[in-house]
Amino acid sequence: MVHVAREMERLHFQLPLMIGGATTSKLHTAIRIAPAYSGPTVHVLDASRCVQVVGSIIDSERRPEFDRLNRLEQEKLRVSARDRQQDLKLLSIAEARARKLSIDWNSSSVEKPSFVGVRSLEPSLQELIPFIDWTPFFHAWELRGTYPAIFDEPEVGPRARELFEDAQQLLERIVAGRLLTARVRYGIFPANAVGDDVVLYADESRSDSLAVIHTLRQQADKGPAQPDFALADFVAPRDSGLPDYAGAFVVTAGIGVAELVTSFEKDHDDYGAIMTKALADRLAEAAAEWLHKRVRDEWGYGGDENLTQDELRREKYRGIRPAPGYPACPDHSEKRALFDLLNAEAEIGVTLTEHFAMSPAAAVSGWYFGHPQSRYFSVGKVGRDQVFDYHLRKDVPLAVVERWLAPVLGYEPGANDPDGPCSCGREHRGAARPARPQLAEKG
């Protein structure tokens, strides 16, 4: 997005730039994107706000004041962020690794999955509906509250109930007419950690590496008693001699969405079109929850679960499914390795754009980690030394890595550091070149 803003500036665009989506924020827009473009740059919380924002921008009378207030708010956010940045202390990556999560692998046991490899399924929508978390559905329509308590809220309750009834009617129509199809593709693989990477193997011999999950480590100085997490911490290191496992998945409930949306739009029914997309998103998330339950059973550690649907939605189970592009693994480009590993594009029809957005949009992808101590966390800001190490591990140009990690960079790209590597990708005097992890040879 920063690149797009810079290109718009280079080409002398004057069009307003609107930023939105699940992985965007007002803060990132203010700090990284708005300074790159002289035109109006506005963060929009969700699609339902677009009409209001566009109306303010294109109205010649309202636009000057709207733009002034937007820029003023963004400047306040930048000042606040600079103040916090001055107080932020990042450890060196070596120090952060020394504070990694400590697991006694010598006394640990790892459940062996009932299978290793890749599978595809087409669950019925009826199977997925009980797994729907309706709370985000209301948030998408800017109705704040928790389902089902939102119905009792005096200000939004009546509107929430009406919206929910409309959703149920459309959902019944979708199920009865089989207007949408859900597909899932997933795999469980022998795995071991090598440094901050997780190597996935083809079989139990662990001689042929299929893919590498490149993970980032927290560098915040939380005190010596608090670990600095990386996802690799939750997988047994290769030198422990303990055979471990990790998984991957891609799910969608968006097969048929485009056709159904088009039919609503032909009838000038924008409400029906938006409702279709919102329901498909909920069904995709439900498919991810449904599949995770199945995987925990197949992995051998979920059979004793006796959780209610509410407890499932509150993730009271063992294991996590972090998604590339989200706080625990903020690099969207890691989706490419995930999709190639599962052959998801050919097998279930979910594709990646050049910017790693999933199509259909009603899709979810991620990794599976099953260790009892695995947990979600936010990587937070990362230092120049870790980014340089990461670019070497991935064997990707440093500038490309910095672009994908822009929201979490704890430094300004392009500023030379006399004591380390700079954004040109060259190694300067004083910069130690981190060793790449030695992976298993193929074949």
XYZ file of C-alpha atoms in Angstrom:
443
model
C 0.000 0.000 0.000
C 2.890 2.328 0.684
C 4.243 1.442 -2.756
C 0.881 2.293 -4.346
C 0.818 5.645 -2.537
C 4.338 6.453 -3.733
C 3.459 5.533 -7.302
C 0.358 7.753 -7.177
C 2.548 10.596 -5.961
C 5.173 9.939 -8.650
C 2.507 9.993 -11.344
C 0.980 13.204 -9.929
C -2.367 11.654 -9.045
C -4.867 13.846 -7.235
C -7.478 11.180 -6.597
C -8.328 10.408 -2.964
C -6.758 7.189 -1.677
C -8.950 5.025 0.548
C -7.339 2.319 2.674
C -9.319 -0.527 4.229
C -9.351 -4.211 4.992
C -8.822 -6.609 7.859
C -5.068 -6.071 8.129
C -5.099 -2.245 7.892
C -5.447 0.358 10.606
C -5.746 4.097 11.096
C -2.325 4.113 12.723
C -0.539 2.340 9.875
C -2.316 4.561 7.347
C -1.225 7.682 9.215
C 2.376 6.609 9.789
C 3.296 4.749 6.611
C 0.848 5.496 3.818
C -0.402 9.092 4.148
C 3.117 10.634 4.229
C 3.865 9.010 0.867
C 0.994 10.736 -0.946
C 0.032 14.410 -1.001
C -3.595 13.727 -1.904
C -6.293 12.842 0.626
C -5.520 9.473 2.216
C -8.328 8.088 4.331
C -8.582 4.899 6.358
C -12.053 3.342 6.116
C -12.931 0.889 8.851
C -15.118 -1.330 6.659
C -17.073 -1.352 3.394
C -20.246 -0.004 4.993
C -18.445 3.312 5.686
C -17.310 3.847 2.089
C -20.423 5.681 0.922
C -20.227 8.202 3.753
C -16.504 8.833 3.220
C -16.784 9.131 -0.560
C -19.718 11.506 -0.137
C -17.595 13.773 2.047
C -14.663 13.660 -0.359
C -16.523 14.427 -3.577
C -18.727 17.142 -2.095
C -16.953 20.417 -2.947
C -18.337 22.102 0.166
C -17.581 19.337 2.664
C -14.262 18.147 1.236
C -11.933 20.911 2.552
C -13.057 20.508 6.162
C -13.152 16.698 5.916
C -9.615 16.661 4.495
C -8.356 19.116 7.131
C -9.758 17.101 10.026
C -8.472 13.826 8.547
C -4.936 15.223 8.157
C -5.071 16.702 11.659
C -6.068 13.347 13.144
C -3.295 11.569 11.225
C -0.695 14.064 12.434
C -1.804 13.487 16.027
C -1.432 9.749 15.503
C 2.067 10.227 14.071
C 3.151 12.419 16.984
C 1.773 9.918 19.484
C 3.516 7.065 17.677
C 6.839 8.963 17.649
C 6.545 9.526 21.400
C 5.915 5.822 21.979
C 8.732 4.881 19.604
C 11.179 6.908 21.678
C 10.185 4.853 24.708
C 10.343 1.548 22.802
C 13.461 -0.504 23.356
C 14.138 -3.329 20.933
C 16.512 -6.101 21.854
C 19.049 -7.275 19.321
C 17.852 -10.398 17.551
C 20.572 -12.358 19.365
C 19.255 -11.167 22.734
C 15.657 -11.873 21.720
C 16.596 -15.426 20.708
C 18.325 -15.901 24.038
C 14.955 -15.080 25.637
C 12.937 -17.495 23.469
C 10.231 -19.646 25.001
C 11.926 -22.385 26.996
C 10.415 -25.835 26.484
C 11.970 -28.955 27.972
C 11.929 -31.043 24.816
C 13.797 -33.899 26.504
C 10.776 -34.601 28.665
C 8.183 -33.671 26.040
C 6.096 -36.103 24.078
C 4.521 -35.370 20.719
C 1.333 -37.032 19.511
C 1.724 -38.791 16.177
C -1.003 -37.878 13.660
C -3.168 -40.583 12.117
C -1.794 -39.560 8.726
C 0.776 -37.282 7.139
C 0.187 -35.672 3.772
C -2.524 -33.586 2.147
C -6.295 -34.025 1.870
C -9.240 -32.203 0.273
C -12.829 -32.093 1.527
C -16.133 -30.436 0.613
C -18.114 -30.009 3.843
C -21.792 -29.199 3.509
C -22.922 -25.760 4.584
C -25.173 -27.434 7.163
C -22.035 -28.816 8.844
C -20.504 -25.352 9.013
C -23.442 -23.292 10.248
C -23.090 -24.392 13.923
C -19.495 -23.103 13.841
C -20.425 -19.574 12.716
C -19.311 -16.785 15.029
C -21.965 -14.120 14.457
C -20.317 -11.329 16.453
C -17.987 -10.184 13.606
C -20.992 -10.273 11.259
C -22.573 -7.414 13.213
C -19.279 -5.552 13.421
C -19.088 -5.594 9.618
C -22.292 -3.570 9.637
C -20.930 -1.253 12.351
C -23.197 -2.664 15.034
C -21.045 -3.065 18.122
C -21.874 -5.811 20.557
C -21.501 -9.521 21.217
C -23.883 -12.113 19.827
C -26.485 -12.891 21.143
C -26.372 -10.170 23.824
C -26.386 -7.521 21.084
C -30.115 -8.134 20.599
C -30.752 -6.682 24.066
C -28.723 -3.516 23.501
C -31.181 -0.584 23.559
C -29.446 1.411 20.818
C -28.529 -1.292 18.298
C -30.657 -4.261 19.369
C -33.643 -3.740 17.036
C -31.409 -3.139 14.010
C -29.232 -6.141 14.920
C -32.273 -8.415 15.188
C -33.623 -7.221 11.835
C -30.222 -7.734 10.214
C -29.912 -11.204 11.713
C -33.349 -12.228 10.463
C -32.457 -11.057 6.951
C -29.218 -13.041 7.155
C -31.055 -16.192 8.228
C -33.486 -15.927 5.328
C -30.698 -15.535 2.800
C -28.682 -18.303 4.432
C -31.654 -20.679 4.161
C -31.973 -19.780 0.480
C -28.254 -20.374 -0.096
C -28.343 -23.764 1.612
C -31.541 -24.917 -0.091
C -30.341 -23.865 -3.533
C -26.728 -24.946 -2.996
C -25.741 -21.486 -4.171
C -22.379 -21.554 -2.387
C -19.837 -24.352 -2.067
C -17.268 -24.813 0.680
C -13.931 -26.488 -0.020
C -10.991 -27.219 2.238
C -7.432 -28.351 1.573
C -5.169 -29.247 4.467
C -2.118 -31.224 5.428
C -0.132 -32.465 8.398
C 3.615 -32.856 7.926
C 6.641 -34.099 9.844
C 8.393 -30.945 11.027
C 11.254 -29.593 13.085
C 12.509 -26.136 13.945
C 15.848 -24.917 12.615
C 16.562 -21.636 14.345
C 13.567 -19.390 13.740
C 12.434 -21.447 10.725
C 10.205 -24.526 10.667
C 11.122 -27.175 8.095
C 8.294 -29.372 6.774
C 9.261 -32.809 5.475
C 7.705 -35.135 2.917
C 7.612 -38.185 5.187
C 8.809 -39.635 8.462
C 12.330 -40.198 7.122
C 12.734 -36.386 7.296
C 15.246 -36.499 4.485
C 13.257 -34.491 1.928
C 12.191 -30.955 2.884
C 8.940 -29.822 1.273
C 8.754 -26.256 2.538
C 10.078 -23.836 5.128
C 7.924 -21.640 7.362
C 9.936 -18.484 7.985
C 8.917 -16.981 11.316
C 9.670 -13.658 12.972
C 10.570 -13.179 16.603
C 9.416 -10.545 19.061
C 12.197 -8.097 19.898
C 10.463 -6.020 22.573
C 12.340 -5.810 25.845
C 9.714 -7.345 28.130
C 12.207 -8.188 30.867
C 14.249 -11.373 31.271
C 11.321 -13.264 32.815
C 9.085 -12.800 29.762
C 9.890 -14.785 26.576
C 10.163 -13.196 23.152
C 8.055 -15.528 21.033
C 8.443 -16.859 17.518
C 6.154 -19.491 16.044
C 9.186 -21.737 15.615
C 9.353 -22.002 19.415
C 6.311 -24.299 19.339
C 8.007 -26.981 17.203
C 10.725 -29.300 18.475
C 14.204 -28.249 17.288
C 15.836 -30.666 14.882
C 18.815 -31.112 17.174
C 16.476 -32.307 19.961
C 16.003 -35.583 18.062
C 12.261 -35.400 18.772
C 10.068 -35.977 15.695
C 7.430 -33.236 15.629
C 4.665 -32.123 13.256
C 3.037 -28.975 11.848
C 0.128 -28.400 9.522
C -1.276 -26.073 6.880
C -4.715 -25.279 5.511
C -6.686 -23.263 2.983
C -10.483 -23.092 3.185
C -13.121 -21.212 1.228
C -16.871 -20.783 1.240
C -16.707 -18.426 -1.707
C -17.300 -20.794 -4.603
C -20.428 -19.310 -6.200
C -20.266 -15.923 -4.466
C -19.465 -13.984 -7.647
C -22.459 -15.430 -9.476
C -24.854 -14.785 -6.589
C -23.590 -11.238 -6.074
C -23.976 -10.545 -9.801
C -27.580 -11.729 -9.710
C -28.349 -9.293 -6.868
C -26.571 -6.437 -8.622
C -28.546 -7.034 -11.821
C -31.676 -6.485 -9.721
C -30.085 -3.352 -8.195
C -30.145 -5.089 -4.820
C -26.946 -3.848 -3.221
C -28.118 -4.951 0.206
C -28.441 -8.548 -0.969
C -25.018 -8.394 -2.626
C -23.314 -7.099 0.525
C -25.199 -9.584 2.693
C -24.005 -12.436 0.451
C -20.375 -11.411 0.879
C -20.805 -11.028 4.639
C -22.357 -14.498 4.951
C -19.670 -16.067 2.767
C -17.010 -14.553 5.019
C -18.706 -16.007 8.105
C -19.007 -19.421 6.456
C -15.324 -19.363 5.511
C -14.336 -18.630 9.111
C -16.721 -21.377 10.227
C -15.038 -23.766 7.791
C -11.674 -22.914 9.367
C -13.083 -23.660 12.826
C -14.772 -26.876 11.656
C -11.582 -28.072 9.979
C -9.389 -27.242 12.973
C -11.602 -29.438 15.145
C -11.184 -32.287 12.665
C -7.410 -31.788 12.501
C -7.047 -31.870 16.286
C -8.836 -35.227 16.274
C -6.688 -36.590 13.444
C -3.539 -35.279 15.099
C -4.362 -37.254 18.220
C -4.741 -34.549 20.844
C -8.321 -33.352 20.325
C -10.250 -36.542 21.014
C -10.882 -35.702 24.666
C -12.371 -32.280 23.893
C -15.871 -31.719 25.172
C -16.331 -28.083 24.263
C -19.487 -26.129 23.588
C -19.775 -24.067 20.413
C -19.211 -20.952 22.500
C -16.024 -22.440 23.967
C -14.843 -23.331 20.467
C -15.419 -19.744 19.337
C -13.413 -18.562 22.352
C -10.610 -20.951 21.336
C -10.563 -22.921 24.575
C -8.828 -25.802 22.829
C -5.203 -26.781 22.455
C -3.279 -25.537 19.421
C -3.358 -22.472 17.178
C -3.848 -21.678 13.483
C -1.992 -18.389 12.798
C -2.464 -16.845 9.348
C 0.242 -15.168 7.248
C -0.319 -11.434 7.322
C -1.632 -11.388 10.872
C 0.156 -10.424 14.128
C 2.053 -13.676 14.833
C 3.335 -13.961 11.244
C 2.911 -10.536 9.591
C 4.538 -11.412 6.243
C 1.759 -11.909 3.660
C 4.249 -13.323 1.142
C 4.531 -16.503 3.240
C 1.156 -17.470 1.746
C 2.951 -18.419 -1.453
C 4.836 -21.270 0.229
C 1.648 -22.369 1.987
C -0.404 -22.462 -1.231
C 2.350 -24.255 -3.160
C 2.704 -26.815 -0.381
C -1.004 -27.677 -0.587
C -1.416 -27.094 -4.342
C -4.482 -25.163 -3.227
C -5.011 -23.216 -6.432
C -5.390 -26.311 -8.584
C -7.164 -28.471 -6.014
C -9.830 -26.188 -4.533
C -9.785 -23.112 -6.759
C -8.480 -20.546 -4.256
C -5.866 -18.358 -5.929
C -3.396 -15.719 -4.819
C -3.012 -12.354 -6.480
C 0.432 -10.866 -7.034
C -0.024 -9.084 -3.709
C -1.035 -12.341 -1.955
C -4.719 -11.546 -1.541
C -6.890 -14.651 -1.701
C -9.596 -15.090 -4.317
C -12.431 -15.772 -3.633
C -12.201 -13.285 -0.793
C -14.255 -15.583 1.440
C -11.209 -17.701 2.243
C -8.947 -18.390 5.208
C -5.463 -19.881 5.240
C -2.822 -20.562 7.835
C -0.569 -22.935 9.720
C -1.329 -25.443 12.465
C 0.779 -25.708 15.616
C -0.281 -28.264 18.198
C 2.066 -27.946 21.167
C 0.231 -27.369 24.482
C 2.198 -24.147 25.019
C 1.477 -22.740 21.579
C -0.353 -19.439 21.753
C -1.233 -16.392 19.685
C 0.922 -13.294 20.049
C 1.855 -10.166 18.155
C 5.394 -9.939 16.789
C 5.284 -6.170 17.195
C 8.115 -4.017 15.892
C 11.204 -5.724 14.503
C 14.705 -4.360 14.219
C 16.965 -3.904 11.226
C 19.180 -6.816 12.317
C 16.297 -9.317 12.301
C 14.970 -8.050 8.961
C 18.409 -8.472 7.409
C 18.657 -11.988 8.847
C 15.141 -12.742 7.562
C 15.961 -11.604 4.028
C 18.963 -13.931 3.980
C 16.921 -16.870 5.271
C 14.220 -16.309 2.663
C 16.750 -15.466 -0.071
C 14.590 -12.508 -1.099
C 15.883 -8.960 -1.797
C 15.979 -6.838 1.330
C 13.866 -4.077 -0.227
C 11.124 -6.606 -0.983
C 11.189 -7.936 2.566
C 11.019 -4.405 3.967
C 8.011 -3.647 1.773
C 6.078 -6.657 3.061
C 7.091 -5.999 6.659
C 6.458 -2.246 6.483
C 3.753 -2.250 9.213
C 6.102 -3.836 11.771
C 9.441 -2.223 10.940
C 11.037 -0.586 13.960
C 13.194 1.643 11.753
C 12.892 3.749 8.626
C 13.985 1.823 5.498
C 16.708 3.498 3.496
C 18.445 5.126 6.429
C 22.039 3.870 6.590
C 23.181 2.250 9.780
C 26.972 2.513 10.178
C 26.928 -0.513 12.439
C 24.872 -2.824 10.257
C 23.231 -3.536 6.930
C 21.260 -0.877 5.102
C 18.379 -1.089 2.688
C 20.638 -1.389 -0.335
C 21.128 -5.028 0.604
C 24.931 -4.788 0.764
C 26.845 -5.880 3.816
C 28.637 -2.924 5.345
C 31.643 -3.087 7.585
C 30.644 -4.217 11.036
C 27.572 -6.134 9.859
C 27.831 -9.802 10.666
C 26.196 -11.987 8.023
C 23.875 -14.438 9.783
C 24.270 -18.054 8.769
C 21.407 -19.623 6.858
C 19.825 -22.682 8.452
C 21.052 -25.920 6.981
C 18.019 -27.722 5.587
C 17.724 -31.360 4.605
C 18.880 -32.078 1.093
C 16.170 -33.034 -1.346
C 16.225 -36.504 -2.827
